[in-house]
Short mmCIF file of C-alpha atoms and ligand atoms in Angstrom, two decimals:
data_model
loop_
_atom_site.label_atom_id
_atom_site.label_comp_id
_atom_site.label_asym_id
_atom_site.label_seq_id
_atom_site.Cartn_x
_atom_site.Cartn_y
_atom_site.Cartn_z
CA MET A 28 98.87 88.08 102.92
CA ARG A 29 102.17 86.99 104.18
CA ILE A 30 104.88 87.72 101.70
CA ILE A 31 108.47 86.08 102.05
CA GLN A 32 111.25 87.70 99.48
CA THR A 33 114.05 85.11 98.45
CA PRO A 34 117.23 86.41 96.90
CA ASP A 35 116.78 83.98 93.72
CA TYR A 36 114.76 81.15 92.16
CA ASN A 37 116.69 78.71 94.22
CA GLY A 38 115.68 80.26 97.22
CA MET A 39 111.99 80.49 96.28
CA SER A 40 112.21 76.76 95.45
CA ILE A 41 113.66 75.78 99.02
CA GLU A 42 111.10 77.99 100.86
CA VAL A 43 108.03 76.59 99.10
CA ALA A 44 109.41 73.02 99.61
CA ARG A 45 109.93 73.80 103.33
CA ILE A 46 106.42 75.04 103.70
CA ILE A 47 104.65 72.08 101.75
CA ALA A 48 107.05 69.88 104.18
CA ALA A 49 105.92 71.40 107.24
CA GLN A 50 102.28 70.89 106.35
CA LEU A 51 103.04 67.33 105.72
CA SER A 52 104.95 66.85 108.69
CA LEU A 53 102.17 68.58 110.92
CA LYS A 54 99.29 66.38 109.34
CA PRO A 55 100.62 63.43 107.16
CA ASP A 56 97.41 62.58 105.88
CA CYS A 57 96.53 66.20 104.47
CA VAL A 58 95.16 67.34 101.23
CA LEU A 59 97.95 69.01 99.05
CA GLY A 60 96.79 70.96 96.17
CA LEU A 61 99.66 71.13 93.38
CA ALA A 62 100.28 73.12 90.27
CA THR A 63 102.34 72.66 87.21
CA GLY A 64 104.42 75.10 85.28
CA SER A 65 108.10 75.54 85.07
CA THR A 66 107.95 77.71 88.60
CA PRO A 67 107.22 74.71 91.04
CA THR A 68 109.56 72.13 89.23
CA LEU A 69 112.64 72.69 91.47
CA ALA A 70 110.57 72.67 94.65
CA TYR A 71 109.28 69.12 93.68
CA GLN A 72 112.94 68.27 93.26
CA TYR A 73 113.80 69.29 96.89
CA LEU A 74 110.35 67.41 98.10
CA SER A 75 111.41 64.31 95.93
CA GLU A 76 114.66 64.26 97.85
CA TRP A 77 112.97 64.70 101.37
CA GLY A 78 110.36 62.13 100.22
CA ASN A 79 113.34 59.52 100.04
CA GLN A 80 114.88 60.71 103.28
CA TRP A 81 112.69 61.86 106.15
CA LEU A 82 109.33 63.03 104.70
CA ASP A 83 106.52 60.93 104.68
CA PHE A 84 104.22 60.90 101.52
CA SER A 85 102.52 57.74 102.19
CA LYS A 86 99.20 59.07 103.99
CA ALA A 87 99.01 62.34 101.79
CA THR A 88 96.55 62.97 98.95
CA SER A 89 97.01 65.56 96.06
CA VAL A 90 94.74 67.42 93.96
CA ASN A 91 95.87 69.10 90.85
CA LEU A 92 94.55 72.63 89.79
CA ASP A 93 94.23 71.79 86.00
CA GLU A 94 94.59 69.84 82.83
CA TYR A 95 94.28 70.01 79.14
CA ARG A 96 91.26 69.02 77.42
CA GLY A 97 92.09 66.48 74.95
CA LEU A 98 95.53 65.24 76.19
CA PRO A 99 95.68 61.95 77.09
CA LYS A 100 97.47 60.90 80.46
CA ASP A 101 100.64 59.48 78.61
CA HIS A 102 101.29 62.59 76.55
CA GLU A 103 104.62 64.48 77.33
CA GLN A 104 102.68 67.68 77.81
CA SER A 105 99.66 66.60 79.83
CA TYR A 106 99.98 67.62 83.49
CA HIS A 107 99.43 63.91 84.48
CA TYR A 108 102.66 63.06 82.84
CA PHE A 109 104.26 66.29 84.51
CA MET A 110 103.22 65.24 87.86
CA GLN A 111 104.50 61.77 87.50
CA LYS A 112 108.02 62.88 86.42
CA HIS A 113 108.57 65.74 88.89
CA LEU A 114 107.03 64.30 91.92
CA PHE A 115 104.64 61.20 92.10
CA GLN A 116 107.03 58.69 90.66
CA ASN A 117 110.04 59.76 92.88
CA VAL A 118 108.06 59.45 96.22
CA PRO A 119 105.94 56.86 97.94
CA ILE A 120 102.47 58.61 97.49
CA ARG A 121 99.71 56.13 96.58
CA PRO A 122 98.89 56.63 92.98
CA ASN A 123 94.90 56.27 93.89
CA ARG A 124 95.33 59.07 96.08
CA THR A 125 96.60 61.66 93.48
CA PHE A 126 93.93 63.64 91.50
CA LEU A 127 93.90 65.69 88.47
CA PRO A 128 91.14 66.37 85.96
CA ASP A 129 90.42 64.10 83.29
CA GLY A 130 91.49 65.78 80.44
CA MET A 131 90.02 63.06 77.99
CA GLU A 132 86.19 63.11 79.24
CA PRO A 133 84.39 64.65 76.48
CA ASP A 134 81.45 65.71 78.43
CA ILE A 135 82.74 68.88 79.89
CA GLU A 136 79.78 68.83 82.46
CA ARG A 137 80.73 65.37 83.61
CA ALA A 138 84.58 66.28 83.61
CA CYS A 139 83.75 69.17 86.02
CA GLN A 140 80.97 67.65 88.28
CA ASP A 141 83.51 64.72 88.75
CA TYR A 142 86.30 67.08 89.75
CA ASP A 143 84.33 68.98 92.06
CA ASP A 144 83.08 65.77 93.58
CA VAL A 145 86.84 64.48 94.01
CA ILE A 146 87.33 67.54 95.93
CA ARG A 147 84.53 67.08 98.50
CA TYR A 148 85.33 63.45 98.81
CA VAL A 149 89.00 64.28 99.89
CA GLY A 150 87.57 66.78 102.47
CA GLY A 151 88.87 69.85 100.92
CA ILE A 152 92.57 71.30 100.27
CA ASP A 153 94.65 71.87 103.37
CA LEU A 154 97.39 73.54 101.33
CA GLN A 155 97.02 74.84 97.76
CA LEU A 156 100.26 75.39 95.68
CA LEU A 157 99.44 78.28 92.89
CA GLY A 158 102.00 79.58 90.20
CA LEU A 159 101.10 82.92 88.34
CA GLY A 160 100.53 83.43 84.68
CA HIS A 161 101.56 86.65 83.18
CA ASN A 162 97.91 88.03 82.66
CA GLY A 163 97.33 86.69 86.43
CA HIS A 164 95.97 83.74 85.90
CA ILE A 165 96.05 81.07 88.46
CA GLY A 166 95.42 77.22 87.52
CA PHE A 167 93.76 78.24 84.14
CA ASN A 168 91.67 80.73 85.58
CA GLU A 169 91.95 83.25 82.72
CA PRO A 170 90.46 87.05 82.98
CA ASP A 171 87.13 87.03 83.48
CA THR A 172 83.97 89.11 84.53
CA CYS A 173 83.16 87.18 87.63
CA PHE A 174 85.08 84.98 90.42
CA ALA A 175 82.51 82.35 91.54
CA LYS A 176 83.24 79.39 89.63
CA GLY A 177 84.07 75.47 90.68
CA THR A 178 85.71 73.33 88.03
CA HIS A 179 85.08 74.38 84.60
CA CYS A 180 86.28 74.28 80.87
CA VAL A 181 88.23 77.15 79.71
CA ASP A 182 89.33 78.56 76.40
CA LEU A 183 92.83 79.36 77.02
CA SER A 184 93.73 83.07 76.42
CA GLU A 185 96.08 83.90 73.31
CA GLN A 186 98.66 85.13 75.95
CA THR A 187 98.64 81.81 77.46
CA ILE A 188 98.87 79.93 74.34
CA GLN A 189 102.02 82.06 73.62
CA ALA A 190 103.46 81.70 76.96
CA ASN A 191 102.81 77.61 76.78
CA LYS A 192 103.85 77.13 73.24
CA ARG A 193 107.42 76.64 74.44
CA PHE A 194 106.92 73.31 75.55
CA PHE A 195 105.11 71.78 72.26
CA GLN A 196 106.63 71.32 69.17
CA SER A 197 104.58 74.12 67.43
CA GLU A 198 101.85 76.80 68.32
CA ASP A 199 99.46 74.49 66.38
CA ASP A 200 99.88 71.48 68.91
CA VAL A 201 99.19 73.67 71.99
CA PRO A 202 95.60 72.72 73.15
CA ARG A 203 92.84 75.61 73.20
CA GLN A 204 91.25 74.35 76.08
CA ALA A 205 91.67 73.19 79.73
CA TYR A 206 89.67 71.67 82.56
CA THR A 207 90.40 73.97 85.64
CA MET A 208 89.30 74.28 89.15
CA GLY A 209 87.64 77.59 89.67
CA ILE A 210 88.47 80.32 91.93
CA LYS A 211 85.55 79.06 94.38
CA ASN A 212 87.71 75.75 94.63
CA ILE A 213 91.02 77.78 94.90
CA LEU A 214 89.72 79.87 97.76
CA SER A 215 88.29 77.30 99.73
CA ALA A 216 91.52 75.66 100.50
CA ARG A 217 92.59 76.50 104.07
CA ARG A 218 95.91 77.64 102.98
CA ILE A 219 97.27 79.04 100.00
CA LEU A 220 100.75 79.27 98.78
CA ILE A 221 101.84 81.25 95.75
CA ALA A 222 105.37 80.97 94.05
CA VAL A 223 106.69 83.33 91.88
CA SER A 224 110.12 83.90 89.96
CA GLY A 225 111.66 86.02 87.56
CA LYS A 226 111.81 89.73 86.34
CA ASP A 227 108.92 88.87 83.71
CA LYS A 228 106.51 88.43 86.41
CA ALA A 229 107.32 91.62 88.14
CA HIS A 230 104.61 93.62 86.99
CA ILE A 231 102.06 91.20 87.35
CA VAL A 232 102.88 90.78 91.01
CA LYS A 233 102.48 94.27 91.50
CA GLU A 234 99.10 94.15 89.70
CA ALA A 235 97.65 91.20 91.36
CA PHE A 236 99.07 91.46 95.24
CA PHE A 237 99.24 95.51 95.44
CA GLY A 238 96.57 96.39 92.91
CA PRO A 239 92.60 96.33 92.71
CA VAL A 240 90.81 93.24 93.21
CA THR A 241 89.16 92.13 90.00
CA PRO A 242 88.19 89.27 87.84
CA GLN A 243 90.47 90.80 84.98
CA VAL A 244 93.22 89.68 87.21
CA PRO A 245 92.05 86.54 88.76
CA ALA A 246 95.23 86.12 91.02
CA SER A 247 94.25 89.46 92.82
CA ILE A 248 91.30 87.79 94.88
CA LEU A 249 93.97 85.82 96.45
CA GLN A 250 94.41 89.10 98.80
CA PHE A 251 91.03 88.34 100.44
CA HIS A 252 92.12 84.85 101.41
CA GLN A 253 92.71 84.72 105.20
CA ASP A 254 95.74 82.35 104.93
CA ALA A 255 97.80 83.13 101.88
CA THR A 256 101.71 83.44 101.51
CA LEU A 257 103.43 84.50 98.70
CA VAL A 258 106.95 83.47 98.21
CA ALA A 259 108.63 85.38 95.48
CA ASP A 260 112.31 86.09 94.59
CA LYS A 261 113.92 89.44 94.08
CA ASP A 262 113.39 90.02 90.63
CA ALA A 263 109.57 88.97 90.79
CA LEU A 264 109.17 91.64 93.60
CA SER A 265 111.38 94.18 91.88
CA GLU A 266 108.68 96.43 90.89
CA CYS A 267 107.02 96.27 94.46
CA GLU A 268 109.71 98.07 96.42
CA GLY A 269 108.24 100.76 98.72
CA LEU A 270 105.14 98.55 98.94
CA LEU A 271 106.71 95.54 100.77
CA PRO A 272 105.89 95.43 104.54
C1 GLP B 322 100.30 77.61 83.18
C2 GLP B 322 99.25 77.03 84.15
C3 GLP B 322 99.54 77.52 85.63
C4 GLP B 322 100.65 78.25 85.91
C5 GLP B 322 101.01 79.16 85.00
C6 GLP B 322 102.65 79.83 84.90
O1 GLP B 322 99.45 77.91 82.29
N1 GLP B 322 98.07 76.48 84.12
O2 GLP B 322 99.04 76.45 86.65
O3 GLP B 322 100.98 78.62 87.16
O4 GLP B 322 100.64 78.93 83.77
O5 GLP B 322 103.59 78.86 84.51
P1 GLP B 322 105.08 79.06 84.82
O6 GLP B 322 105.26 78.74 85.98
O7 GLP B 322 105.72 78.05 83.79
O8 GLP B 322 105.19 80.70 84.27
#
């Protein structure tokens, strides 16, 4: 795993945006795997600016990691809404080439099968962007007993509900389930880019990327990916001193 340390959140965001922009410049019709959460928002802001200047999004395809089950696309906390707001409405990406799991599909099996089919249909993911949950989750892959899953429906862990309640009016409004790409989908991406910022993630960064590989820390499997890059700021890497190359 390549590790890029940046001084702060802004530096991390520029670095992440640069890597995505380079991917898009080298292969304009690439498939970008995108993530939500607070971590990538500034990187999306840079990409939105560049997308109106010199960066061509018009041939790109995107597939997002996850979506809350039961939230309609126009709900302010849905990941559909998040992606519109932070990126899709700001750049000339074709709306019919942006994909997210359908949170309103009540048939779990169908929702998951359909999304696995979408990923196959677009030809797989060239570059997958990931954030990191406090318990080591990626997408919404919570600590588990195995890695080998495609798109599936998860019951969110108490820790994830607590972490995400800041975006909702009350804790009761946080959906309890989500559709997420599985570790199998994520690991199949040709390149992986993990973005992490802040002291509150320092402990899990050490555990996930310098500890044993275990489904109890889902992100730890990324240590085995042949082309993974971690972009993290100084705070996020503050417990890894002495471990960094
Ligand atoms: C959420 C998302 C993840 C995200 C993670 C970290 O639950 N499903 O895709 O990476 O939590 O979020 P944040 O970047 O806000 O810390």
